mmCIF file of C-alpha atoms and ligand atoms in Angstrom:
data_model
loop_
_atom_site.group_PDB
_atom_site.id
_atom_site.type_symbol
_atom_site.label_atom_id
_atom_site.label_comp_id
_atom_site.label_asym_id
_atom_site.label_seq_id
_atom_site.Cartn_x
_atom_site.Cartn_y
_atom_site.Cartn_z
ATOM 1 C CA UNK A 131 125.286 129.938 160.680
ATOM 2 C CA UNK A 132 122.379 131.830 159.209
ATOM 3 C CA UNK A 133 124.723 133.828 157.004
ATOM 4 C CA UNK A 134 126.476 130.688 155.919
ATOM 5 C CA UNK A 135 123.183 129.044 154.877
ATOM 6 C CA UNK A 136 122.158 132.158 152.983
ATOM 7 C CA UNK A 137 125.466 132.208 151.189
ATOM 8 C CA UNK A 138 125.035 128.591 150.157
ATOM 9 C CA UNK A 139 121.521 129.115 148.860
ATOM 10 C CA UNK A 140 122.634 132.080 146.777
ATOM 11 C CA UNK A 141 125.567 130.193 145.389
ATOM 12 C CA UNK A 142 123.373 127.207 144.560
ATOM 13 C CA UNK A 143 120.823 129.493 142.883
ATOM 14 C CA UNK A 144 123.514 131.106 140.812
ATOM 15 C CA UNK A 145 124.896 127.712 139.860
ATOM 16 C CA UNK A 146 121.459 126.454 138.847
ATOM 17 C CA UNK A 147 120.987 129.526 136.726
ATOM 18 C CA UNK A 148 124.345 129.067 135.084
ATOM 19 C CA UNK A 149 123.630 125.403 134.529
ATOM 20 C CA UNK A 150 120.267 126.246 132.961
ATOM 21 C CA UNK A 151 121.695 128.822 130.529
ATOM 22 C CA UNK A 152 124.520 126.467 129.660
ATOM 23 C CA UNK A 153 121.955 123.807 128.807
ATOM 24 C CA UNK A 154 119.972 126.267 126.722
ATOM 25 C CA UNK A 155 123.084 127.365 124.880
ATOM 26 C CA UNK A 156 123.968 123.763 124.270
ATOM 27 C CA UNK A 157 120.502 122.967 122.855
ATOM 28 C CA UNK A 158 120.622 126.057 120.639
ATOM 29 C CA UNK A 159 124.133 125.208 119.507
ATOM 30 C CA UNK A 160 123.097 121.631 118.721
ATOM 31 C CA UNK A 161 120.072 122.857 116.790
ATOM 32 C CA UNK A 162 122.253 125.290 114.850
ATOM 33 C CA UNK A 163 124.828 122.597 114.151
ATOM 34 C CA UNK A 164 122.137 120.150 112.989
ATOM 35 C CA UNK A 165 120.637 122.773 110.719
ATOM 36 C CA UNK A 166 123.929 123.800 109.115
ATOM 37 C CA UNK A 167 124.958 120.156 108.630
ATOM 38 C CA UNK A 168 121.591 119.487 106.990
ATOM 39 C CA UNK A 169 122.124 122.448 104.648
ATOM 40 C CA UNK A 170 125.290 120.849 103.329
ATOM 41 C CA UNK A 171 124.128 117.236 103.404
ATOM 42 C CA UNK A 172 122.491 117.149 99.981
ATOM 43 C CA UNK A 173 125.507 118.587 98.118
ATOM 44 C CA UNK A 174 127.818 116.267 100.065
ATOM 45 C CA UNK A 175 125.814 113.220 98.984
ATOM 46 C CA UNK A 176 124.941 112.213 102.553
ATOM 47 C CA UNK A 177 121.333 111.270 101.885
ATOM 48 C CA UNK A 178 120.381 107.798 100.781
ATOM 49 C CA UNK A 179 117.073 106.178 100.002
ATOM 50 C CA UNK A 180 116.240 102.935 101.760
ATOM 51 C CA UNK A 181 113.453 100.653 100.590
ATOM 52 C CA UNK A 182 110.810 98.701 102.472
ATOM 53 C CA UNK A 183 108.589 96.211 100.666
ATOM 54 C CA UNK A 184 104.820 96.259 100.791
ATOM 55 C CA UNK A 185 103.712 92.694 100.197
ATOM 56 C CA UNK A 186 100.640 91.142 98.651
ATOM 57 C CA UNK A 187 98.896 89.464 101.580
ATOM 58 C CA UNK A 188 97.768 86.350 99.723
ATOM 59 C CA UNK A 189 101.015 85.566 97.889
ATOM 60 C CA UNK A 190 103.480 87.226 100.303
ATOM 61 C CA UNK A 191 105.325 88.568 97.281
ATOM 62 C CA UNK A 192 106.738 92.103 97.080
ATOM 63 C CA UNK A 193 104.121 94.349 95.494
ATOM 64 C CA UNK A 194 105.517 97.882 96.007
ATOM 65 C CA UNK A 195 108.621 99.382 97.615
ATOM 66 C CA UNK A 196 108.325 102.409 99.872
ATOM 67 C CA UNK A 197 111.253 104.822 99.681
ATOM 68 C CA UNK A 198 112.402 105.964 103.147
ATOM 69 C CA UNK A 199 115.058 108.623 103.494
ATOM 70 C CA UNK A 200 118.197 108.138 105.593
ATOM 71 C CA UNK A 201 120.981 110.595 106.380
ATOM 72 C CA UNK A 202 124.458 109.151 106.584
ATOM 73 C CA UNK A 203 125.998 111.717 108.882
ATOM 74 C CA UNK A 204 129.769 111.492 109.289
ATOM 75 C CA UNK A 205 130.758 110.266 112.759
ATOM 76 C CA UNK A 206 127.090 109.715 113.672
ATOM 77 C CA UNK A 207 126.108 106.854 111.423
ATOM 78 C CA UNK A 208 122.699 106.461 109.893
ATOM 79 C CA UNK A 209 120.235 109.127 111.058
ATOM 80 C CA UNK A 210 116.505 108.286 110.922
ATOM 81 C CA UNK A 211 113.995 110.663 109.309
ATOM 82 C CA UNK A 212 112.007 111.448 112.455
ATOM 83 C CA UNK A 213 115.039 113.317 113.791
ATOM 84 C CA UNK A 214 115.548 115.540 110.737
ATOM 85 C CA UNK A 215 112.408 115.635 108.530
ATOM 86 C CA UNK A 216 110.531 117.976 110.935
ATOM 87 C CA UNK A 217 113.456 120.426 110.759
ATOM 88 C CA UNK A 218 113.553 120.175 106.944
ATOM 89 C CA UNK A 219 109.848 120.996 106.861
ATOM 90 C CA UNK A 220 110.368 123.946 109.160
ATOM 91 C CA UNK A 221 113.199 125.517 107.170
ATOM 92 C CA UNK A 222 111.873 124.591 103.727
ATOM 93 C CA UNK A 223 114.804 122.328 102.816
ATOM 94 C CA UNK A 224 112.278 119.519 102.356
ATOM 95 C CA UNK A 225 111.482 121.087 98.960
ATOM 96 C CA UNK A 226 114.891 120.463 97.286
ATOM 97 C CA UNK A 227 115.523 117.306 99.313
ATOM 98 C CA UNK A 228 112.048 115.901 98.580
ATOM 99 C CA UNK A 229 112.686 116.598 94.901
ATOM 100 C CA UNK A 230 115.992 114.746 95.161
ATOM 101 C CA UNK A 231 114.245 111.736 96.774
ATOM 102 C CA UNK A 232 111.728 111.621 93.951
ATOM 103 C CA UNK A 233 114.440 111.814 91.317
ATOM 104 C CA UNK A 234 116.494 109.094 93.028
ATOM 105 C CA UNK A 235 113.393 106.880 93.200
ATOM 106 C CA UNK A 236 112.699 107.303 89.496
ATOM 107 C CA UNK A 237 116.346 106.682 88.566
ATOM 108 C CA UNK A 238 116.402 103.572 90.760
ATOM 109 C CA UNK A 239 113.224 102.258 89.215
ATOM 110 C CA UNK A 240 114.679 102.725 85.728
ATOM 111 C CA UNK A 241 117.940 101.032 86.738
ATOM 112 C CA UNK A 242 116.089 97.981 88.066
ATOM 113 C CA UNK A 243 114.098 97.874 84.859
ATOM 114 C CA UNK A 244 117.302 97.933 82.787
ATOM 115 C CA UNK A 245 118.655 95.095 84.943
ATOM 116 C CA UNK A 246 115.695 93.043 83.786
ATOM 117 C CA UNK A 247 113.914 92.923 87.137
ATOM 118 C CA UNK A 248 110.155 92.672 87.141
ATOM 119 C CA UNK A 249 108.831 96.249 87.468
ATOM 120 C CA UNK A 250 108.022 97.304 91.026
ATOM 121 C CA UNK A 251 106.117 100.491 91.816
ATOM 122 C CA UNK A 252 107.926 102.843 94.208
ATOM 123 C CA UNK A 253 106.049 104.828 96.857
ATOM 124 C CA UNK A 254 107.517 108.219 97.806
ATOM 125 C CA UNK A 255 106.435 110.209 100.879
ATOM 126 C CA UNK A 256 105.340 113.804 100.284
ATOM 127 C CA UNK A 257 105.194 116.259 103.152
ATOM 128 C CA UNK A 258 102.667 119.099 103.541
ATOM 129 C CA UNK A 259 105.371 121.705 102.998
ATOM 130 C CA UNK A 260 105.990 120.374 99.489
ATOM 131 C CA UNK A 261 102.392 121.154 98.532
ATOM 132 C CA UNK A 262 102.915 124.784 99.435
ATOM 133 C CA UNK A 263 105.750 125.045 96.950
ATOM 134 C CA UNK A 264 104.406 126.503 93.698
ATOM 135 C CA UNK A 265 106.775 124.546 91.486
ATOM 136 C CA UNK A 266 105.851 121.064 92.770
ATOM 137 C CA UNK A 267 103.871 119.867 89.752
ATOM 138 C CA UNK A 268 106.425 121.268 87.300
ATOM 139 C CA UNK A 269 109.311 119.624 89.130
ATOM 140 C CA UNK A 270 107.489 116.265 89.120
ATOM 141 C CA UNK A 271 106.858 116.629 85.384
ATOM 142 C CA UNK A 272 110.521 117.470 84.787
ATOM 143 C CA UNK A 273 111.649 114.374 86.707
ATOM 144 C CA UNK A 274 109.231 112.146 84.768
ATOM 145 C CA UNK A 275 110.498 113.571 81.461
ATOM 146 C CA UNK A 276 114.180 113.369 82.359
ATOM 147 C CA UNK A 277 114.130 109.851 83.755
ATOM 148 C CA UNK A 278 111.615 108.470 81.265
ATOM 149 C CA UNK A 279 109.772 106.581 83.997
ATOM 150 C CA UNK A 280 106.228 105.333 83.496
ATOM 151 C CA UNK A 281 104.186 107.494 85.933
ATOM 152 C CA UNK A 282 102.098 104.466 86.908
ATOM 153 C CA UNK A 283 105.254 103.088 88.560
ATOM 154 C CA UNK A 284 105.272 105.968 91.067
ATOM 155 C CA UNK A 285 103.019 106.500 94.048
ATOM 156 C CA UNK A 286 102.874 109.379 96.511
ATOM 157 C CA UNK A 287 102.035 108.852 100.169
ATOM 158 C CA UNK A 288 100.396 111.781 101.911
ATOM 159 C CA UNK A 289 99.126 111.941 105.477
ATOM 160 C CA UNK A 290 95.530 112.844 106.323
ATOM 161 C CA UNK A 291 96.688 115.987 108.057
ATOM 162 C CA UNK A 292 98.452 117.135 104.886
ATOM 163 C CA UNK A 293 95.287 116.455 102.875
ATOM 164 C CA UNK A 294 93.182 118.499 105.257
ATOM 165 C CA UNK A 295 95.506 121.513 105.228
ATOM 166 C CA UNK A 296 94.889 124.215 102.627
ATOM 167 C CA UNK A 297 91.935 122.211 101.243
ATOM 168 C CA UNK A 298 91.288 123.758 97.828
ATOM 169 C CA UNK A 299 94.920 124.318 96.912
ATOM 170 C CA UNK A 300 95.906 120.775 97.919
ATOM 171 C CA UNK A 301 92.910 119.436 96.040
ATOM 172 C CA UNK A 302 93.973 121.190 92.832
ATOM 173 C CA UNK A 303 97.576 119.942 93.111
ATOM 174 C CA UNK A 304 96.428 116.372 93.786
ATOM 175 C CA UNK A 305 94.122 116.545 90.784
ATOM 176 C CA UNK A 306 97.051 117.573 88.583
ATOM 177 C CA UNK A 307 99.314 114.853 89.992
ATOM 178 C CA UNK A 308 96.574 112.287 89.459
ATOM 179 C CA UNK A 309 96.094 113.492 85.881
ATOM 180 C CA UNK A 310 99.793 112.785 85.267
ATOM 181 C CA UNK A 311 99.068 109.120 86.023
ATOM 182 C CA UNK A 312 100.764 109.026 89.443
ATOM 183 C CA UNK A 313 98.799 107.198 92.140
ATOM 184 C CA UNK A 314 98.086 108.721 95.530
ATOM 185 C CA UNK A 315 97.709 106.998 98.867
ATOM 186 C CA UNK A 316 96.845 108.137 102.377
ATOM 187 C CA UNK A 317 99.581 107.399 104.890
ATOM 188 C CA UNK A 318 99.069 106.750 108.628
ATOM 189 C CA UNK A 319 95.314 106.501 108.106
ATOM 190 C CA UNK A 320 93.200 106.822 111.239
ATOM 191 C CA UNK A 321 95.526 108.927 113.360
ATOM 192 C CA UNK A 322 95.305 112.354 111.767
ATOM 193 C CA UNK A 323 92.691 115.021 111.977
ATOM 194 C CA UNK A 324 90.431 114.069 109.140
ATOM 195 C CA UNK A 325 87.006 113.784 107.685
ATOM 196 C CA UNK A 326 85.880 110.685 105.810
ATOM 197 C CA UNK A 327 84.327 112.965 103.194
ATOM 198 C CA UNK A 328 87.741 113.612 101.676
ATOM 199 C CA UNK A 329 88.000 109.944 100.679
ATOM 200 C CA UNK A 330 85.366 110.720 98.082
ATOM 201 C CA UNK A 331 86.695 114.147 97.136
ATOM 202 C CA UNK A 332 90.381 113.393 96.740
ATOM 203 C CA UNK A 333 91.707 111.198 93.936
ATOM 204 C CA UNK A 334 93.302 108.647 96.287
ATOM 205 C CA UNK A 335 93.629 104.978 95.379
ATOM 206 C CA UNK A 336 95.032 103.447 98.539
ATOM 207 C CA UNK A 337 94.772 103.671 102.305
ATOM 208 C CA UNK A 338 97.594 102.731 104.656
ATOM 209 C CA UNK A 339 96.241 101.795 108.077
ATOM 210 C CA UNK A 340 98.493 103.310 110.736
ATOM 211 C CA UNK A 341 100.530 100.861 112.747
ATOM 212 C CA UNK A 342 98.941 102.158 115.965
ATOM 213 C CA UNK A 343 95.938 99.934 115.077
ATOM 214 C CA UNK A 344 98.054 96.918 114.117
ATOM 215 C CA UNK A 345 100.330 96.854 117.156
ATOM 216 C CA UNK A 346 97.814 95.240 119.531
ATOM 217 C CA UNK A 347 95.614 93.600 116.922
ATOM 218 C CA UNK A 348 95.947 90.195 118.600
ATOM 219 C CA UNK A 349 95.081 91.474 122.084
ATOM 220 C CA UNK A 350 92.537 94.176 121.323
ATOM 221 C CA UNK A 351 89.012 93.467 120.067
ATOM 222 C CA UNK A 352 88.582 97.241 119.607
ATOM 223 C CA UNK A 353 91.575 97.457 117.278
ATOM 224 C CA UNK A 354 90.286 94.441 115.336
ATOM 225 C CA UNK A 355 86.919 96.183 114.962
ATOM 226 C CA UNK A 356 88.555 99.425 113.779
ATOM 227 C CA UNK A 357 90.742 97.611 111.257
ATOM 228 C CA UNK A 358 87.771 95.574 109.981
ATOM 229 C CA UNK A 359 85.801 98.818 109.533
ATOM 230 C CA UNK A 360 88.641 100.499 107.606
ATOM 231 C CA UNK A 361 88.972 97.439 105.339
ATOM 232 C CA UNK A 362 85.202 97.386 104.703
ATOM 233 C CA UNK A 363 85.214 101.118 103.966
ATOM 234 C CA UNK A 364 88.131 100.724 101.539
ATOM 235 C CA UNK A 365 86.366 97.839 99.808
ATOM 236 C CA UNK A 366 83.157 99.720 99.298
ATOM 237 C CA UNK A 367 85.004 102.771 97.984
ATOM 238 C CA UNK A 368 87.132 100.492 95.790
ATOM 239 C CA UNK A 369 90.375 101.594 97.395
ATOM 240 C CA UNK A 370 93.358 99.349 98.041
ATOM 241 C CA UNK A 371 94.256 98.831 101.673
ATOM 242 C CA UNK A 372 97.654 98.296 103.311
ATOM 243 C CA UNK A 373 98.329 97.442 106.966
ATOM 244 C CA UNK A 374 101.460 99.188 108.285
ATOM 245 C CA UNK A 375 103.770 97.903 111.005
ATOM 246 C CA UNK A 376 103.001 94.186 110.774
ATOM 247 C CA UNK A 377 105.507 92.483 113.076
ATOM 248 C CA UNK A 378 104.013 89.074 113.939
ATOM 249 C CA UNK A 379 102.594 86.054 112.133
ATOM 250 C CA UNK A 380 99.509 86.419 114.360
ATOM 251 C CA UNK A 381 98.849 89.948 113.086
ATOM 252 C CA UNK A 382 99.462 88.777 109.536
ATOM 253 C CA UNK A 383 96.960 85.896 109.890
ATOM 254 C CA UNK A 384 94.285 88.174 111.338
ATOM 255 C CA UNK A 385 94.724 90.741 108.575
ATOM 256 C CA UNK A 386 94.601 88.045 105.938
ATOM 257 C CA UNK A 387 91.398 86.626 107.433
ATOM 258 C CA UNK A 388 89.902 90.128 107.492
ATOM 259 C CA UNK A 389 90.522 90.511 103.767
ATOM 260 C CA UNK A 390 93.286 93.119 103.938
ATOM 261 C CA UNK A 391 95.074 93.212 100.569
ATOM 262 C CA UNK A 392 98.589 94.382 101.396
ATOM 263 C CA UNK A 393 100.901 94.512 104.382
ATOM 264 C CA UNK A 394 104.174 96.162 105.348
ATOM 265 C CA UNK A 395 106.321 95.656 108.413
ATOM 266 C CA UNK A 396 109.337 94.113 110.069
ATOM 267 C CA UNK A 397 107.755 90.635 109.712
ATOM 268 C CA UNK A 398 108.541 90.807 105.992
ATOM 269 C CA UNK A 399 111.486 93.212 105.927
ATOM 270 C CA UNK A 400 112.889 96.311 107.572
ATOM 271 C CA UNK A 401 113.713 99.240 105.278
ATOM 272 C CA UNK A 402 116.962 98.207 103.552
ATOM 273 C CA UNK A 403 119.648 99.869 101.388
ATOM 274 C CA UNK A 404 119.503 99.683 97.601
ATOM 275 C CA UNK A 405 121.596 96.541 97.197
ATOM 276 C CA UNK A 406 119.507 94.552 99.685
ATOM 277 C CA UNK A 407 116.321 95.799 98.045
ATOM 278 C CA UNK A 408 117.699 94.548 94.756
ATOM 279 C CA UNK A 409 118.270 91.115 96.340
ATOM 280 C CA UNK A 410 114.653 91.054 97.485
ATOM 281 C CA UNK A 411 113.527 91.778 93.930
ATOM 282 C CA UNK A 412 115.813 89.114 92.489
ATOM 283 C CA UNK A 413 114.444 86.574 94.969
ATOM 284 C CA UNK A 414 110.912 87.610 94.042
ATOM 285 C CA UNK A 415 111.671 86.845 90.413
ATOM 286 C CA UNK A 416 113.112 83.443 91.376
ATOM 287 C CA UNK A 417 110.142 82.469 93.589
HETATM 288 P P1 LIG B 6 105.936 106.494 107.174
HETATM 289 O O1 LIG B 6 105.877 106.988 105.776
HETATM 290 O O2 LIG B 6 104.641 106.217 107.852
HETATM 291 O O3 LIG B 6 106.889 105.235 107.130
HETATM 292 C C1 LIG B 6 106.727 104.108 107.954
HETATM 293 C C2 LIG B 6 107.699 104.117 109.097
HETATM 294 O O4 LIG B 6 107.438 102.981 109.924
HETATM 295 C C3 LIG B 6 109.164 103.978 108.677
HETATM 296 O O5 LIG B 6 109.970 104.689 109.612
HETATM 297 C C4 LIG B 6 109.390 102.467 108.814
HETATM 298 O O6 LIG B 6 110.750 102.139 109.021
HETATM 299 C C5 LIG B 6 108.585 102.180 110.050
HETATM 300 N N1 LIG B 6 108.159 100.763 110.104
HETATM 301 C C6 LIG B 6 107.895 99.942 109.060
HETATM 302 N N2 LIG B 6 107.516 98.718 109.482
HETATM 303 C C7 LIG B 6 107.545 98.760 110.835
HETATM 304 C C8 LIG B 6 107.265 97.779 111.856
HETATM 305 O O7 LIG B 6 106.913 96.641 111.600
HETATM 306 N N3 LIG B 6 107.400 98.199 113.144
HETATM 307 C C9 LIG B 6 107.798 99.466 113.467
HETATM 308 N N4 LIG B 6 107.910 99.767 114.754
HETATM 309 N N5 LIG B 6 108.073 100.411 112.522
HETATM 310 C C10 LIG B 6 107.940 100.055 111.231
HETATM 311 P P2 LIG B 6 111.117 105.679 109.147
HETATM 312 O O8 LIG B 6 111.840 105.135 107.966
HETATM 313 O O9 LIG B 6 111.892 106.040 110.366
HETATM 314 O O10 LIG B 6 110.316 106.948 108.637
HETATM 315 C C11 LIG B 6 109.545 107.728 109.492
HETATM 316 C C12 LIG B 6 108.720 108.739 108.750
HETATM 317 O O11 LIG B 6 109.562 109.732 108.134
HETATM 318 C C13 LIG B 6 107.899 108.156 107.605
HETATM 319 O O12 LIG B 6 106.729 107.558 108.106
HETATM 320 C C14 LIG B 6 107.631 109.407 106.778
HETATM 321 O O13 LIG B 6 106.549 110.119 107.319
HETATM 322 C C15 LIG B 6 108.896 110.211 106.997
HETATM 323 N N6 LIG B 6 109.758 110.068 105.806
HETATM 324 C C16 LIG B 6 110.666 109.114 105.504
HETATM 325 N N7 LIG B 6 111.246 109.345 104.313
HETATM 326 C C17 LIG B 6 110.696 110.486 103.836
HETATM 327 C C18 LIG B 6 110.878 111.265 102.634
HETATM 328 O O14 LIG B 6 111.649 110.943 101.710
HETATM 329 N N8 LIG B 6 110.106 112.400 102.520
HETATM 330 C C19 LIG B 6 109.225 112.787 103.479
HETATM 331 N N9 LIG B 6 108.516 113.910 103.283
HETATM 332 N N10 LIG B 6 109.025 112.084 104.595
HETATM 333 C C20 LIG B 6 109.742 110.939 104.783
HETATM 334 MG MG1 LIG B 7 104.880 106.400 104.174
HETATM 335 MG MG1 LIG B 8 102.953 105.411 107.533
HETATM 336 MG MG1 LIG B 9 104.465 108.093 109.580
#
């Protein structure tokens, strides 16, 4: 009996070990597969920009469109950025792909202009890794020249954490981008590692309050106090302020009463493909 039990334990141990290595191999294989698919995705035309409106809180009209990247992966459908952007940042592919997003945004803006739609500024997300790429400013300039877009119709969204990294270098790049006439905003404000001093030092024009503070706005007096403080701070620094992740009429009403200027969230629209975004702009013109 004792021998039998021993035998079973050993066998189970060996099986667990095999199971564990199989799982590790599977994870590594999946990671490798994801990475090699991502390497080909740009050339295969699998990326597409989606658009989510940022609305003017008093008129509820579309004010800006944020460009949000999607990956149409064969046999997997639409893949959301949180499951591939971190990998693109890690392997540097965010540099060519980020450049592609910017170019697509500018081309789209020009197409809508040619269609006679009222101009709408487009907001493009920039990741920290893109700032480390020496050619960033030159590639932006090239895209502006080639598409002929008015730089005031483009905005870059940068997170606090990105702003705080590599301080002086980032500062110089932002100064050059700002000098080109492109506006800068701080994304996910209030969640990153940051210092309020940079609001004065960096040439930013807009703050986007992270949706973590909006989510329980109706239930939480603390969140209401934080949001009110961010709005007051933005006002006194003459910055525009956007509330992210607005999902309910109650949140909208509170933000409006607090004097928030702009809002974005599922209450108004989810991020949508180009054609649907175009419909939103056509409806805006009709309203
Ligand atoms: P973000 O720039 O903070 O974008 C806002 C995210 O919140 C989007 O997720 C949007 O779909 C989502 N969202 C908007 N309204 C609501 C709402 O009412 N409720 C909830 N629960 N969510 C809402 P998405 O599209 O999955 O993008 C995630 C993040 O991926 C973005 O966060 C941005 O950091 C990054 N990202 C997306 N596109 C690009 C890109 O082209 N370049 C770079 N570098 N990053 C990108
Ligand atoms: Mg953003
Ligand atoms: Mg955000
Ligand atoms: Mg975010």
